[in-house]
Amino acid sequence: MGNRALLTFLLCFLSTNLIPSAFAIWLTLPASGTKCVSEEIQNNVVVLADYVVVANDHSHDPTIAVKVTSPYGNNLHHRENTTHGNFAFTTQEAGNYLACFWVDGHNQGGGEVSVNLDWKIGIAAKDWDSVAKKEKIEGVELELRKLEGAVEAIHENLLYLKGREAEMRIVSEKTNARVAWFSIMSLGICIGVSALQLWHLKRFFQKKKLI
């Protein structure tokens, strides 16, 4: 019993503190305009999400439009005139994935609309009940499998962050090199202009026979 509690604690700690794997938020959509939620996700990660409209005024059911796009602008999910739905995909690109919501033209009330969004990423999107039934595991063994999945997700996330850090370092080094060359060129131009001005003034004074 103590081992199971320890494994559960480790799993919860890893999932909540080291892996941004799931979140549920409320969005209040204005009558006109768009609200978006973005999440930076690495490549080859499973994403699941459910959304539902919560009517503030029960006299009518407002509808919304939803669009989910990848970092390169590819359309992953698009629905209009809906009150609820879900989307699921496996990321093919690393970067910010964007989910945008807005009230469509069928909202006769004309007021704000509340939307509940439940977004799951990576290990949080895995159906552990199905895994347990398929592989006939339970208890401590199932917790160990979850812990193993959390560790793998952390390892992949660290590799992704390491790669991003290397890319940013390369960009920073290139920027610093360009700034250094620009400074050298600016200094050279200033020296050249100063020398030209001295030469021009010297000729001017010589013509006037002042020197």
C-alpha positions as MATLAB code, in Angstrom:
seq = 'MGNRALLTFLLCFLSTNLIPSAFAIWLTLPASGTKCVSEEIQNNVVVLADYVVVANDHSHDPTIAVKVTSPYGNNLHHRENTTHGNFAFTTQEAGNYLACFWVDGHNQGGGEVSVNLDWKIGIAAKDWDSVAKKEKIEGVELELRKLEGAVEAIHENLLYLKGREAEMRIVSEKTNARVAWFSIMSLGICIGVSALQLWHLKRFFQKKKLI';
ca = [
       0.000    0.000    0.000;
       2.853    2.329    0.870;
       4.645    1.618   -2.434;
       1.502    2.350   -4.401;
       0.995    5.650   -2.578;
       4.623    6.584   -3.266;
       4.264    5.760   -6.974;
       1.055    7.759   -7.177;
       2.769   10.735   -5.526;
       5.728   10.534   -7.934;
       3.405   10.301  -10.917;
       1.377   13.305   -9.791;
       4.545   15.309   -9.086;
       6.087   14.546  -12.476;
       2.866   15.175  -14.357;
       1.963   18.439  -12.651;
       5.389   19.995  -12.161;
       7.477   18.876  -15.123;
       5.012   18.165  -17.937;
       2.490   20.800  -19.046;
       0.210   17.996  -20.226;
      -3.373   19.078  -19.536;
      -5.434   22.109  -18.658;
      -9.070   23.153  -18.551;
     -10.032   26.795  -18.955;
     -13.091   28.979  -19.345;
     -13.272   31.394  -22.232;
     -15.679   34.303  -22.361;
     -16.285   35.162  -25.996;
     -17.480   38.684  -26.842;
     -20.359   39.208  -29.247;
     -17.816   40.253  -31.881;
     -14.166   39.286  -31.931;
     -12.069   36.188  -31.451;
     -10.333   34.575  -28.486;
      -7.464   32.154  -28.987;
      -5.528   29.698  -26.848;
      -1.989   28.714  -27.827;
       0.306   25.975  -26.588;
       3.884   25.237  -27.592;
       4.074   21.533  -28.422;
       6.914   19.468  -29.783;
       6.737   17.092  -32.728;
       4.942   13.714  -32.647;
       2.735   14.430  -29.613;
      -0.912   13.363  -29.269;
      -3.372   16.191  -28.584;
      -6.989   15.723  -27.468;
      -9.460   18.474  -26.651;
     -13.148   18.864  -25.860;
     -15.086   22.117  -25.881;
     -18.653   22.965  -24.944;
     -20.715   26.151  -24.898;
     -22.231   27.049  -21.531;
     -25.237   29.273  -22.076;
     -25.559   32.207  -19.673;
     -29.102   32.770  -20.847;
     -31.096   29.532  -21.040;
     -33.708   31.096  -23.298;
     -31.541   30.342  -26.325;
     -28.529   28.196  -27.224;
     -25.709   30.278  -28.741;
     -23.414   28.711  -31.297;
     -19.736   29.286  -31.974;
     -17.114   28.670  -34.621;
     -13.825   26.914  -33.873;
     -10.562   26.768  -35.802;
      -7.344   24.991  -34.823;
      -4.143   25.640  -36.757;
      -0.585   24.361  -36.669;
       2.554   26.538  -36.333;
       2.807   26.700  -40.147;
      -0.861   27.648  -40.559;
      -2.239   24.234  -41.534;
      -5.920   23.783  -40.671;
      -6.345   20.923  -38.181;
      -9.956   21.473  -37.120;
     -12.680   23.822  -38.268;
     -16.342   23.815  -37.279;
     -19.067   26.435  -37.444;
     -22.539   26.767  -35.936;
     -21.777   24.332  -33.117;
     -22.353   24.158  -29.375;
     -19.838   21.430  -28.563;
     -17.196   19.296  -30.182;
     -13.748   17.811  -29.936;
     -10.571   17.493  -31.937;
      -7.656   15.098  -31.885;
      -4.408   15.026  -33.822;
      -0.775   14.038  -33.629;
       1.560   16.980  -34.078;
       3.684   16.977  -37.219;
       5.386   20.306  -36.500;
       7.026   21.725  -33.402;
       5.839   25.138  -32.281;
       2.749   27.050  -31.125;
      -0.595   25.409  -31.890;
      -3.508   27.829  -31.913;
      -7.177   27.185  -31.111;
      -9.459   30.150  -31.860;
     -13.116   30.555  -30.868;
     -15.654   33.173  -31.893;
     -19.415   33.665  -31.801;
     -20.940   33.060  -35.205;
     -23.834   34.901  -36.803;
     -26.485   32.531  -35.416;
     -26.281   33.958  -31.887;
     -29.537   35.869  -31.608;
     -28.921   37.028  -28.035;
     -25.975   39.183  -29.047;
     -24.261   38.832  -25.664;
     -21.143   37.118  -24.363;
     -20.776   33.352  -24.627;
     -18.873   31.120  -22.197;
     -16.890   28.139  -23.490;
     -15.245   25.383  -21.466;
     -12.114   23.946  -23.075;
     -10.449   20.751  -21.828;
      -7.061   20.372  -23.537;
      -4.932   17.238  -23.036;
      -1.417   16.744  -24.374;
       0.956   13.815  -24.475;
       0.720   11.430  -21.549;
      -2.472   13.093  -20.270;
      -4.180   12.218  -23.564;
      -3.407    8.507  -23.219;
      -6.309    6.199  -22.361;
      -4.819    4.279  -19.445;
      -8.046    2.336  -18.831;
      -7.800    0.826  -22.299;
      -4.116    0.064  -21.766;
      -4.887   -1.673  -18.473;
      -7.639   -3.793  -20.037;
      -5.612   -4.655  -23.123;
      -2.444   -5.635  -21.259;
      -4.323   -6.965  -18.200;
      -2.403   -4.898  -15.666;
      -3.587   -3.088  -12.571;
      -2.465   -1.683   -9.254;
       1.243   -1.042   -8.818;
       2.076   -2.331  -12.296;
      -0.288    0.176  -13.880;
       1.156    3.001  -11.769;
       4.652    1.947  -12.846;
       3.545    2.049  -16.481;
       2.183    5.561  -15.966;
       5.409    6.582  -14.254;
       7.433    5.145  -17.130;
       5.343    7.112  -19.601;
       5.835   10.291  -17.558;
       9.615    9.779  -17.482;
       9.719    9.199  -21.250;
       7.660   12.351  -21.821;
      10.008   14.339  -19.578;
      13.032   12.984  -21.440;
      11.538   13.924  -24.819;
      10.597   17.361  -23.496;
      14.129   17.942  -22.204;
      15.588   16.923  -25.576;
      13.199   19.328  -27.288;
      14.172   22.162  -24.935;
      17.850   21.343  -25.457;
      17.367   21.572  -29.220;
      15.519   24.883  -28.903;
      18.289   26.217  -26.676;
      20.898   25.234  -29.264;
      18.890   26.980  -32.008;
      18.550   30.131  -29.917;
      22.270   30.077  -29.107;
      23.138   29.833  -32.813;
      20.786   32.720  -33.620;
      22.282   34.765  -30.767;
      25.846   34.093  -31.943;
      24.959   35.062  -35.520;
      23.267   38.241  -34.293;
      26.267   39.163  -32.137;
      28.612   38.574  -35.074;
      26.507   40.784  -37.352;
      26.374   43.522  -34.712;
      30.156   43.334  -34.304;
      30.711   43.636  -38.075;
      28.224   46.499  -38.245;
      30.072   48.296  -35.430;
      33.407   47.800  -37.191;
      31.957   49.061  -40.478;
      30.399   52.071  -38.735;
      33.716   52.895  -37.060;
      35.554   52.553  -40.373;
      33.065   54.826  -42.124;
      33.395   57.431  -39.347;
      37.202   57.338  -39.590;
      37.033   57.612  -43.384;
      34.608   60.548  -43.284;
      36.768   62.313  -40.671;
      39.910   61.833  -42.768;
      38.096   63.144  -45.858;
      36.921   66.204  -43.964;
      40.459   66.925  -42.729;
      41.830   66.553  -46.252;
      39.125   68.892  -47.635;
      39.765   71.520  -44.943;
      43.533   71.329  -45.503;
      43.116   71.949  -49.268;
      40.673   74.798  -48.561;
      43.116   76.569  -46.245;
      45.993   75.972  -48.667;
      44.016   77.583  -51.496;
      43.277   80.558  -49.286;
      46.932   80.632  -48.356;
      46.083   80.542  -44.709;
      48.547   77.770  -44.044;
];
